[in-house]
Short mmCIF file of C-alpha atoms and ligand atoms in Angstrom, two decimals:
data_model
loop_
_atom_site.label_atom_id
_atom_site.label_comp_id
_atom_site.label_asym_id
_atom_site.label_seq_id
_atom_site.Cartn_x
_atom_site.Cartn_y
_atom_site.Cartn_z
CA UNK A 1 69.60 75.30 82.51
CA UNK A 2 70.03 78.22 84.57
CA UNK A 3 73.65 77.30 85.35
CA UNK A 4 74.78 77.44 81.86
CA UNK A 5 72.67 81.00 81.20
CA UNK A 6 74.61 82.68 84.30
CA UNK A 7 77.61 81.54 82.64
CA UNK A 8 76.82 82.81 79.10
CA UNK A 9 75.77 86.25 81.12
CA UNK A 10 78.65 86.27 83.15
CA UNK A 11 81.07 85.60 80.00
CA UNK A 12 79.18 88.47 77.61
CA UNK A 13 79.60 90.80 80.56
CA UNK A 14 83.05 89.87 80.56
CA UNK A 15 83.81 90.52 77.33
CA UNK A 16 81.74 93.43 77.15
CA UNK A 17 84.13 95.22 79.49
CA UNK A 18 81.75 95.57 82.18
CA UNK A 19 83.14 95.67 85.70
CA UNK A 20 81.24 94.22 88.32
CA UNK A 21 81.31 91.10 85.73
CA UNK A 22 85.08 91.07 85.61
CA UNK A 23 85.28 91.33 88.73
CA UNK A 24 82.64 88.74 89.79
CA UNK A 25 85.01 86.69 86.81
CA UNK A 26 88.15 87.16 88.85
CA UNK A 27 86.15 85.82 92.44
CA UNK A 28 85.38 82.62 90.21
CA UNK A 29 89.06 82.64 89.10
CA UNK A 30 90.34 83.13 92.73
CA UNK A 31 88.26 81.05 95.00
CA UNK A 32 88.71 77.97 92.02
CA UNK A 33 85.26 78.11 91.65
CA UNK A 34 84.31 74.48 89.76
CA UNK A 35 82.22 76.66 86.87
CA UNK A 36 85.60 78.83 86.38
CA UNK A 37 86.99 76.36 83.56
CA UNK A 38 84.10 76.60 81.53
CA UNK A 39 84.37 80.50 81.60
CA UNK A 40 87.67 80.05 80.96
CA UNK A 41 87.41 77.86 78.07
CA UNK A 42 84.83 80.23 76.70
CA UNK A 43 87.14 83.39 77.56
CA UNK A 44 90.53 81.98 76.05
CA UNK A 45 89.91 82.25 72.89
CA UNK A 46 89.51 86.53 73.18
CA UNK A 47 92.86 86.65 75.49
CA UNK A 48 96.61 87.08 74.12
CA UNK A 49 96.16 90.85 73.46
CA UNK A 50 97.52 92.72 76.66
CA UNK A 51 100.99 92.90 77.18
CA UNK A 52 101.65 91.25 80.37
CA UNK A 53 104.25 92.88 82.80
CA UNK A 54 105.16 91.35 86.03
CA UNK A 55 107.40 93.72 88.74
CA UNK A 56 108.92 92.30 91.39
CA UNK A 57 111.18 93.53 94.53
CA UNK A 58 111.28 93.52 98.10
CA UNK A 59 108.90 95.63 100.11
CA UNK A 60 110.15 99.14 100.45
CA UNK A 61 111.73 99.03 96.78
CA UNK A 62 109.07 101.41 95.59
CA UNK A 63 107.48 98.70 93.33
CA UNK A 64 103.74 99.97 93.74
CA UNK A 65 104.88 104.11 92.96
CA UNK A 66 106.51 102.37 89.60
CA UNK A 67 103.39 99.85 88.94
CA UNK A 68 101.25 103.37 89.30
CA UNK A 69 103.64 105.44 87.33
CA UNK A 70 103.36 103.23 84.18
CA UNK A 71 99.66 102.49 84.73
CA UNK A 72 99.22 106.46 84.03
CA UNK A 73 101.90 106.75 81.33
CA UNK A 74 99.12 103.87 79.48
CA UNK A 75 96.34 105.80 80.13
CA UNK A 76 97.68 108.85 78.86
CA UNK A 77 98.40 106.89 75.81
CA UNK A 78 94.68 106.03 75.66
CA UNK A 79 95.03 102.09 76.74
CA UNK A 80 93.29 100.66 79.87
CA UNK A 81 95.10 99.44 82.80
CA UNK A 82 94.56 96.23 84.66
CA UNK A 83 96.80 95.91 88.22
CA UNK A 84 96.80 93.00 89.54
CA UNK A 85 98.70 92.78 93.10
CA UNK A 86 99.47 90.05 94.77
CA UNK A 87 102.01 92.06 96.98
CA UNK A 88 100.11 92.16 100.68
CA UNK A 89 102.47 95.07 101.29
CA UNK A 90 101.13 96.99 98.39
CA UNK A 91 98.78 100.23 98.11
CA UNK A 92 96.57 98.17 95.64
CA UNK A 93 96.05 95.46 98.44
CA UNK A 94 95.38 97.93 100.63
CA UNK A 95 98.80 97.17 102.83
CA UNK A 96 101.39 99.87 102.80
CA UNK A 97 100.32 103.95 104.53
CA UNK A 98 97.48 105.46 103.83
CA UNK A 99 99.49 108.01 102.17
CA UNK A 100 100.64 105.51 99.43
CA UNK A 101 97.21 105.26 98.61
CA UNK A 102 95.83 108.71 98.56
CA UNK A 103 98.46 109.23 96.31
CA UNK A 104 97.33 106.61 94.47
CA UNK A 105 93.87 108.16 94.35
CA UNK A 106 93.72 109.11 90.32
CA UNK A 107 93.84 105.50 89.79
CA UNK A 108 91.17 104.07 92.08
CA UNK A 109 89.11 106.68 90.65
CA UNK A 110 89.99 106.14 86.87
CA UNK A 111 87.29 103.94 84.73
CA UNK A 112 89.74 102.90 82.48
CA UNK A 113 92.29 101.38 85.54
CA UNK A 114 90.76 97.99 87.66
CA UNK A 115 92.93 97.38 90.36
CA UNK A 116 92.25 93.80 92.00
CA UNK A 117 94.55 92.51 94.73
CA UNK A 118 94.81 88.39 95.11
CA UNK A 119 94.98 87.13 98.59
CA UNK A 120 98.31 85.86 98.97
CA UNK A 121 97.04 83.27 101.20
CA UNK A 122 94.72 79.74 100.78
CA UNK A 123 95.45 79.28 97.64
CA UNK A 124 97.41 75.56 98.34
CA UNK A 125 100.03 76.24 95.99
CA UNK A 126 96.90 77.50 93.30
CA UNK A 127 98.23 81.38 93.47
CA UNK A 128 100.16 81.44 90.47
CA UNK A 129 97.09 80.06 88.48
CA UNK A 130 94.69 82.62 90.22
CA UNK A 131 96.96 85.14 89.16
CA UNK A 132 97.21 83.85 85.41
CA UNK A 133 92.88 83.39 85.58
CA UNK A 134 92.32 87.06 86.53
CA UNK A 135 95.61 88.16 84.17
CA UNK A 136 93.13 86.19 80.89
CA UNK A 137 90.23 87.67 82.70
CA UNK A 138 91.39 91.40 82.16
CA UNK A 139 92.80 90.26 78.94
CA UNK A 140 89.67 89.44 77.36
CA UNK A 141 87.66 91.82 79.11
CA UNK A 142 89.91 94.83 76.70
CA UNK A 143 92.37 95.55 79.01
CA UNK A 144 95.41 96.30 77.24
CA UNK A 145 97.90 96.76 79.80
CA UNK A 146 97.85 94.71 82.96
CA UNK A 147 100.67 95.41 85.62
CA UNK A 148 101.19 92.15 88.29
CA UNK A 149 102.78 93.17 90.76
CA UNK A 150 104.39 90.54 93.45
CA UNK A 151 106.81 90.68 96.24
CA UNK A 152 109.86 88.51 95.23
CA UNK A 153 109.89 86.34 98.52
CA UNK A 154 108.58 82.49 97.99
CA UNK A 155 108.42 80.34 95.55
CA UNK A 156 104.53 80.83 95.12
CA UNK A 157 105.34 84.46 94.26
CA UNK A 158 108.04 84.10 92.05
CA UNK A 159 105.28 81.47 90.18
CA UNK A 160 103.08 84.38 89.67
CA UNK A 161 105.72 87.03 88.52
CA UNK A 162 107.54 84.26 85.94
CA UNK A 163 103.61 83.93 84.21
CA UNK A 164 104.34 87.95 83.22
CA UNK A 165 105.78 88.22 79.72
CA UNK A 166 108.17 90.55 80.75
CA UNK A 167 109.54 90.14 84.37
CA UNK A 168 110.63 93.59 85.93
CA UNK A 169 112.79 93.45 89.37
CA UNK A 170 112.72 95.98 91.14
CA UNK A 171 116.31 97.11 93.32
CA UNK A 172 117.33 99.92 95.65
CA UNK A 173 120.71 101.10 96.89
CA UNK A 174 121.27 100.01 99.90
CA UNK A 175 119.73 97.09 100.01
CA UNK A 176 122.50 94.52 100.21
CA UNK A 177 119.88 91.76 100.70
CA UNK A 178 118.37 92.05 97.66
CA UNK A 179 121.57 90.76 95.07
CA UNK A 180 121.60 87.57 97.15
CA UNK A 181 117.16 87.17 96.76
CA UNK A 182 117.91 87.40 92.99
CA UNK A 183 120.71 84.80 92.78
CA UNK A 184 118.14 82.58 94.93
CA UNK A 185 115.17 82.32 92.31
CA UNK A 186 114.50 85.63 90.19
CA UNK A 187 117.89 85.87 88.04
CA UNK A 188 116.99 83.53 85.07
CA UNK A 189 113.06 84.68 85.34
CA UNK A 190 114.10 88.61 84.87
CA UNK A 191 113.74 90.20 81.51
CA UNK A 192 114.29 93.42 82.89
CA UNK A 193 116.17 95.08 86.26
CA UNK A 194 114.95 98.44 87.27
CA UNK A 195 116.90 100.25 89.45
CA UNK A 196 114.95 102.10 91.46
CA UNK A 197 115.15 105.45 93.80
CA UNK A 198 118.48 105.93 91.49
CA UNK A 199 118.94 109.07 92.96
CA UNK A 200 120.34 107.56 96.09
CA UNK A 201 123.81 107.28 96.95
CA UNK A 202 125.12 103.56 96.00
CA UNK A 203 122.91 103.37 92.49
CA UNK A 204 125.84 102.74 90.25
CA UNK A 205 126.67 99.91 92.38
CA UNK A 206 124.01 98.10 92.45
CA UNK A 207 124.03 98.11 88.69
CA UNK A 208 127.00 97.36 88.42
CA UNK A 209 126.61 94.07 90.39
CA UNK A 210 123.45 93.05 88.22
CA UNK A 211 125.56 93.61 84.85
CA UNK A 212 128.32 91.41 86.87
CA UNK A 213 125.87 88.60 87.58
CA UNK A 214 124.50 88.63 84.15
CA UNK A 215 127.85 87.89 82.57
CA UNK A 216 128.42 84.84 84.97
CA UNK A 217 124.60 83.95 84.61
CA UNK A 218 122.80 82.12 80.95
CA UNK A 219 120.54 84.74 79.93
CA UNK A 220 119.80 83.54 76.17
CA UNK A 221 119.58 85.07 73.44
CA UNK A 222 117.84 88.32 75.38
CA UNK A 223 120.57 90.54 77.61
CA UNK A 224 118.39 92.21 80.46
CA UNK A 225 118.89 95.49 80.28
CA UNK A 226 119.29 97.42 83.98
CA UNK A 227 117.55 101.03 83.95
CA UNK A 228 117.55 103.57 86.50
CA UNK A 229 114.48 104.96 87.69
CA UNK A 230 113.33 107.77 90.29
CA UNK A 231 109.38 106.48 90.29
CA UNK A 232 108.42 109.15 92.36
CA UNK A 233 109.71 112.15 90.12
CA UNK A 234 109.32 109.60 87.20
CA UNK A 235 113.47 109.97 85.60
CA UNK A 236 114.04 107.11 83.91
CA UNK A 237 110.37 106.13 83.42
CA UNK A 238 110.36 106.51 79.70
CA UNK A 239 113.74 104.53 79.10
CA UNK A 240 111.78 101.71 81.21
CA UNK A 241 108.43 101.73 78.74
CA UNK A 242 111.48 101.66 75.59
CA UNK A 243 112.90 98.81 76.99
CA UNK A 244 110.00 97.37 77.31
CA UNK A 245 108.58 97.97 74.19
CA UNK A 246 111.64 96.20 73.24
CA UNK A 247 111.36 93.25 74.77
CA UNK A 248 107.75 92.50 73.93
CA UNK A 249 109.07 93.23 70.25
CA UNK A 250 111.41 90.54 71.32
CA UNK A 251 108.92 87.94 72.40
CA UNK A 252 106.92 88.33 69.27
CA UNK A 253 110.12 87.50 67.03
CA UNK A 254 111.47 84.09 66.24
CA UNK A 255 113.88 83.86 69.17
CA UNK A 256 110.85 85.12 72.01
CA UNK A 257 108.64 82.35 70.54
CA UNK A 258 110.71 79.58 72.18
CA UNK A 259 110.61 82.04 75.67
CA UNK A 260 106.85 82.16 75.49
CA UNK A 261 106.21 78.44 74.72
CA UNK A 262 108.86 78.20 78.15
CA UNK A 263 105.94 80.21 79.96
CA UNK A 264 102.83 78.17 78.53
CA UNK A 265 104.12 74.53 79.66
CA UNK A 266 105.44 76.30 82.91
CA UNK A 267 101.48 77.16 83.00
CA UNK A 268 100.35 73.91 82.05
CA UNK A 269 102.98 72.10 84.39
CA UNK A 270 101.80 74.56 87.36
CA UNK A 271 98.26 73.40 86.75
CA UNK A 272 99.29 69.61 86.27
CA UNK A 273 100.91 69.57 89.52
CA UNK A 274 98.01 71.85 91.56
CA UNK A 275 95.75 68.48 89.94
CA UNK A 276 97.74 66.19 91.25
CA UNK A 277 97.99 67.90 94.68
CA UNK A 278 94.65 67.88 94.80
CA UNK A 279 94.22 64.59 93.99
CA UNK A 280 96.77 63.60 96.50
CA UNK A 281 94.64 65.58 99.11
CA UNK A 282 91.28 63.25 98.38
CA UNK A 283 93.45 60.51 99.46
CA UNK A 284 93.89 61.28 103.09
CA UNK A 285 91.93 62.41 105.47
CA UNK A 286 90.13 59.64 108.09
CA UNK A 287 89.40 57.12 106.37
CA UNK A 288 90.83 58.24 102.89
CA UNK A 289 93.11 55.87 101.40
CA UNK A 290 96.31 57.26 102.91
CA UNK A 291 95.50 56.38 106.00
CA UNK A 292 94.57 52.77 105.13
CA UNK A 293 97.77 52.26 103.29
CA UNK A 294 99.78 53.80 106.20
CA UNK A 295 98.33 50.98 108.27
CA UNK A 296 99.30 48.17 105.94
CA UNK A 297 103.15 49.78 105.90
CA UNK A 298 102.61 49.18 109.56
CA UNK A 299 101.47 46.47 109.84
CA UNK A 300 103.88 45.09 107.43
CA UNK A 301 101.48 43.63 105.37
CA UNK A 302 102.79 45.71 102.14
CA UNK A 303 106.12 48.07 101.85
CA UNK A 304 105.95 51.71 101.33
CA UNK A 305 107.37 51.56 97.71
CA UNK A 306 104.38 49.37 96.80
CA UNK A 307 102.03 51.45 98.78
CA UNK A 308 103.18 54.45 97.18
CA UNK A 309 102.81 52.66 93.88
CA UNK A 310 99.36 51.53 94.63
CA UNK A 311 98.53 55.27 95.37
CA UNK A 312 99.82 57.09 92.48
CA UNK A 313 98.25 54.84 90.03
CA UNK A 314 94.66 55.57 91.68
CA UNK A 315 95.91 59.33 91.52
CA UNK A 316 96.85 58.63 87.94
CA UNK A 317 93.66 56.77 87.09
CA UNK A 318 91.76 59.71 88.63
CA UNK A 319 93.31 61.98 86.48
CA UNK A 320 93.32 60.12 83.26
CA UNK A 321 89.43 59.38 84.08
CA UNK A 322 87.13 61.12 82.00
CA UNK A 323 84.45 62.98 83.77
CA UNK A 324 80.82 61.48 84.12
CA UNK A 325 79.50 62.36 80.62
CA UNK A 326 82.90 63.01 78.47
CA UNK A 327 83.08 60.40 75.72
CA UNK A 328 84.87 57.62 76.62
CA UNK A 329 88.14 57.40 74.54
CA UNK A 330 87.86 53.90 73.74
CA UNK A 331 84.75 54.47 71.15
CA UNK A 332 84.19 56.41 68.53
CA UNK A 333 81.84 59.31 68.59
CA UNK A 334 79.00 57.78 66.27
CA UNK A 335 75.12 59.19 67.47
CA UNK A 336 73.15 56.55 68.52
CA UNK A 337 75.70 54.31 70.51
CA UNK A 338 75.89 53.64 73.93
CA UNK A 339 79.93 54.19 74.84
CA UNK A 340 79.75 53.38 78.60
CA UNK A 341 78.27 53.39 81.45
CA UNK A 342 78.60 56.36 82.94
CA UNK A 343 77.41 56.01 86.28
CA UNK A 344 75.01 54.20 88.72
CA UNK A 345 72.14 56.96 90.71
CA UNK A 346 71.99 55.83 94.56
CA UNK A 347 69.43 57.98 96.12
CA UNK A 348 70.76 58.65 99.57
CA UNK A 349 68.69 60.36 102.92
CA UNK A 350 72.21 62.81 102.91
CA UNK A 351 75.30 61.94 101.57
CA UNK A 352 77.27 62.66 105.37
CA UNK A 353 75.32 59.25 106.08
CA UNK A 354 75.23 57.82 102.48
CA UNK A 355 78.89 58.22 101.73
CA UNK A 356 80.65 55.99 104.96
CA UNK A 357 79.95 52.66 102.77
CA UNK A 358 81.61 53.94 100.05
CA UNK A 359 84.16 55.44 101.85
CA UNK A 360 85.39 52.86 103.66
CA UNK A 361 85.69 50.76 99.90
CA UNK A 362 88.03 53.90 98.94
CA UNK A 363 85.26 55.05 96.56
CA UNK A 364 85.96 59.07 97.71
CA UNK A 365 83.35 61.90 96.24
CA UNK A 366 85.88 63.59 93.44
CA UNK A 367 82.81 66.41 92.04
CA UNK A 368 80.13 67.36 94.36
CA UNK A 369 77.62 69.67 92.32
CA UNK A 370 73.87 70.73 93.08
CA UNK A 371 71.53 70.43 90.32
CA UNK A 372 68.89 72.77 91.03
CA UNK A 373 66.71 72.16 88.44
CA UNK A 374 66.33 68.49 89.85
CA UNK A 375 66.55 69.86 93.56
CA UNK A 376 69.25 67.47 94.05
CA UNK A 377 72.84 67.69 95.28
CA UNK A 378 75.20 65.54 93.39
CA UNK A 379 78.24 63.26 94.74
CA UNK A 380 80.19 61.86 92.01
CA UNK A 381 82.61 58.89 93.12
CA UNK A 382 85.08 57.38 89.91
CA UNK A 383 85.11 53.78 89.66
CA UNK A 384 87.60 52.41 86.85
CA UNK A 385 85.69 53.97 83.85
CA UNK A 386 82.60 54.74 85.55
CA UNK A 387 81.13 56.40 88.73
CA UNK A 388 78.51 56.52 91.44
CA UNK A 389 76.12 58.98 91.74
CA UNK A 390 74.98 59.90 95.33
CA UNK A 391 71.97 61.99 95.52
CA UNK A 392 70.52 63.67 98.55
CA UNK A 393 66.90 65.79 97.75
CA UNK A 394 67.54 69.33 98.79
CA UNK A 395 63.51 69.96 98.74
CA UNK A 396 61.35 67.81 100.37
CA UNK A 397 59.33 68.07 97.19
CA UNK A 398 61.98 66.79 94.94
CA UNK A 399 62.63 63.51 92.82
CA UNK A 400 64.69 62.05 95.26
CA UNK A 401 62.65 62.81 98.53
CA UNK A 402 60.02 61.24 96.80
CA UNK A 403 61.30 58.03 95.49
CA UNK A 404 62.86 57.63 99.28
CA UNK A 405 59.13 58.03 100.17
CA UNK A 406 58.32 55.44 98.07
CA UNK A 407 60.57 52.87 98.02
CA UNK A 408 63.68 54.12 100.19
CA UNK A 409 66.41 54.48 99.25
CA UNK A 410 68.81 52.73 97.19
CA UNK A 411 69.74 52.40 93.48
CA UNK A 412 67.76 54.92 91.78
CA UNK A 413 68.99 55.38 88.20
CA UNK A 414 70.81 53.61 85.61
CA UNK A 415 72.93 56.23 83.36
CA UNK A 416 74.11 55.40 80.00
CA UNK A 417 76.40 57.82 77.67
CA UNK A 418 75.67 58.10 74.32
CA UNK A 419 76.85 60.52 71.65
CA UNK A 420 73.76 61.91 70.84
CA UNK A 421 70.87 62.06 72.93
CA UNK A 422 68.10 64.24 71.27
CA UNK A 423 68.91 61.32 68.21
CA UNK A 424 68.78 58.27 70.46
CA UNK A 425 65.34 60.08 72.04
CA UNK A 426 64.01 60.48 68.93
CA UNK A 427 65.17 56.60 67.94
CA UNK A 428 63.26 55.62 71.28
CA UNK A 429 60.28 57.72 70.59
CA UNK A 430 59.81 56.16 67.60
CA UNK A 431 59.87 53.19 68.55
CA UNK A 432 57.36 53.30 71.13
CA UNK A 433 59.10 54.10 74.46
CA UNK A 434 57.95 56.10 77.33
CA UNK A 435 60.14 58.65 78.01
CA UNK A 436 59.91 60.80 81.54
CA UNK A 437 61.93 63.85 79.59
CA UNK A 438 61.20 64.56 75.48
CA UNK A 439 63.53 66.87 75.58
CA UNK A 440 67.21 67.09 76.92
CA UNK A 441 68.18 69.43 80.06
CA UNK A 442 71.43 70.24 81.36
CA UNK A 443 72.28 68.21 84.71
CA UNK A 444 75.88 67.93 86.42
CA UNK A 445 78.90 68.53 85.28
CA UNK A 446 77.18 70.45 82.09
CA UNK A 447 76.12 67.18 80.82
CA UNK A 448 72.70 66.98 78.56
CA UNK A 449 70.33 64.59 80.03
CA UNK A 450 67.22 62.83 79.55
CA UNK A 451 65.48 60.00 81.49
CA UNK A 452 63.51 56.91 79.68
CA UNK A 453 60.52 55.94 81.69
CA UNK A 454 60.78 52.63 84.13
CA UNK A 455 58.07 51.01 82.09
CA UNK A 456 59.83 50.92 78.63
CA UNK A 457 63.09 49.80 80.21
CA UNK A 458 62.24 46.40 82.43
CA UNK A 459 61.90 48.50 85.53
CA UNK A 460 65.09 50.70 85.45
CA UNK A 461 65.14 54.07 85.91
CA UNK A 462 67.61 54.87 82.50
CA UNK A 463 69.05 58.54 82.22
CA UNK A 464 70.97 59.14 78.65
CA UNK A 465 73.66 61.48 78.58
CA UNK A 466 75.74 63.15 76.90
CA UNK A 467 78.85 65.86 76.90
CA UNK A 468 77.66 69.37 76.51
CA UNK A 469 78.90 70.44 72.95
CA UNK A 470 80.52 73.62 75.08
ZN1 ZN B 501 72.52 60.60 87.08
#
């Protein structure tokens, strides 16, 4: 199970503190890597520790000389810094002069500071839970403070900055702009409004149009406070970690419980709808079911309404569908019984050829995995309760080439799910049956897996699995 192992590795390293692994953590995180929920799920539990500040502004509002300036005020206080930009225009993703950066130089150089930047772009939508992955990624790595810093233009990046537990924007003088950017998206998300370069002409102004727009605005039961900072000389800096300190004092009382559970289902809504997106996406392309329903609606055979019906329940039933091995909800978890089929092995020559049938009956790949223990590459296809299993040999020495040899290819394995498979192995050992595997292994999807010999089983390949007790 050498999947599973790099996992456990990757998730010790993780926790360990180690570097390269958070890192490597955060790539998994940001390019949605389909084994970064299981290192989530196995991460989660060590997260909730940091305190979680998000800082916002246009470019030019000195957002990244205030994001350093209270990284170093932590480490002087002995607690490790995460950054996490997601501001292309920012010294930390490398944007801004060179200058910023050299400036910046104590930080890149610090052990006790990561700095990751999050590309900004390809993430359909999925930035704002990139951002909140490699935020729990620091978090249960040890880092204790972890600084996001955004640029407040698009609704992607105001996502990201409203996952912070306390939202910092970040103002100038002179930047009439900016008053009207807040009023568009950023005014109920801020907990805080830092006036910045306050030793400009026009300071008092701009603060005085914030405290003006928070009496006309709902703000709750917390008033943002507005501070004035110099970043670059660092006047005001303390007042800002106060206030601070203040609000996360805030979110851990009775009245901040009700503004953090806000943040978790905005979370858990976020990720609901980048599902769903997703799931919308499997339905077009050429001969993906969009494209068959818009030629029904054309040819007037059914009306849009009912189309769009038709498509949101298979979206739905995707969804709602449990994964090849998860235990069907309909029966009870009891050892030795068979719940459900779980899905039907086709061996194919490649699945480019071996999918079009399937295809064209709407039966679209939703999890394509390679097992590499089995030398096989995985195409799993839900239908109602159950799914197909396409399987292409990625050695011409493997399982799959081989039975093709044989007999060609065509229906290869019958899978069953059961709750317990080393029990029902031991029940069929017992009682006389062949088995191919004695003991379980981990195939797709994490699943534990065993095959029962063709001999015991009236000619049927059987494979017995079961969910991985992660
Ligand atoms: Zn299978």
């Amino acid at each position: 199970m050498p999947d599973s192992r790099a996992l456990e590795e990757l998730a010790e390293g993780v926790l360990a503190g180690k570097i390269p692994r958070v890192a490597r953590a955060i790539t998994w995180a940001e390019s949605a890597d389909s084994r970064f929920p299981r290192l989530l799920a196995r991460l989660f539990p060590f997260t909730g520790r940091a305190r979680v500040t998000g800082l916002t502004g246009s470019p030019g509002a000195g957002k990244s000389t205030l994001t350093a300036a209270l990284a170093r005020k932590a480490r002087a206080a002995g607690r490790r810094v995460g950054i996490v930009a997601v501001d292309p225009s920012s010294p930390f993703s490398g944007g801004a002069i060179l200058g910023d950066r050299i400036r910046m130089q104590d930080l890149y150089t610090d052990p006790g500071v990561l700095i990751r930047s999050m590309a900004t772009r390809g993430h359909l939508g999925g930035l704002a839970r990139a951002s909140a992955d490699a935020v729990d990624v620091l978090d249960a790595a040890g880092y204790e403070e972890i600084l996001v810093e955004t640029v407040g233009v698009g609704q992607d990046e105001v996502e990201v900055f409203r996952l912070a537990e306390s939202c910092v924007v970040v103002l100038t003088p002179g930047m009439g702009d900016d008053i009207q950017a807040i009023k568009a998206g950023l005014m109920e998300v801020a907990d805080l409004f830092v006036v910045n370069k306050a030793d400009r002409d026009g300071s008092d102004r701009v603060v005085q149009e914030i405290l003006q727009m928070l009496e006309l605005g709902e703000h709750g039961a917390w008033l943002p406070p507005v501070v004035k900072t110099v970043a670059t000389t660092g006047a005001g800096l303390d007042e800002l970690i106060v206030k601070l300190a203040e609000h996360r004092a805030f979110l851990d009382g009775p009245e901040g419980a009700q503004r953090k559970r806000e943040r978790t289902k905005k979370r858990i809504e976020g990720l609901v709808r980048e599902e769903i997106l997703r799931r919308l996406e499997t339905l077009k392309g050429d001969r993906g079911a969009l494209e068959e329903s818009a030629a029904r609606v054309e040819g007037r055979q059914e009306d849009p309404i009912s189309a769009a019906r038709a498509l949101a329940s298979r979206i739905d039933r995707g969804s709602a569908g449990a994964a090849p091995c998860s235990p069907s909800k309909k029966s009870p978890k009891s050892p030795g019984l068979v719940s459900r089929i779980s899905h039907l092995g086709i061996a194919v020559k490649s699945l480019a050829e071996g999918s079009a049938f399937w295809d064209l009956l709407g039966l679209h790949e939703e999890h394509r995995e390679e097992v590499s223990s089995q030398k096989v590459l995985t195409s799993f296809r839900p239908v109602g309760e159950s799914f197909l299993e396409l399987l292409e040999s990625t050695s011409p020495d493997g399982l799959i080439a081989k039975a093709i040899e044989k007999r060609g290819p065509g229906i290869h394995h019958l899978c069953l799910e059961v709750g317990d498979v080393r029990a029902t192995l031991a029940k069929l050992k017992a009682a006389g049956v062949r088995l191919v595997n004695e003991e379980p292994f981990v195939g797709a999807h994490d699943c534990l897996v065993a095959f029962v010999h063709p001999a015991s089983t009236g000619g049927i390949l059987v494979e017995l699995s079961e969910k991985a007790a992660s």
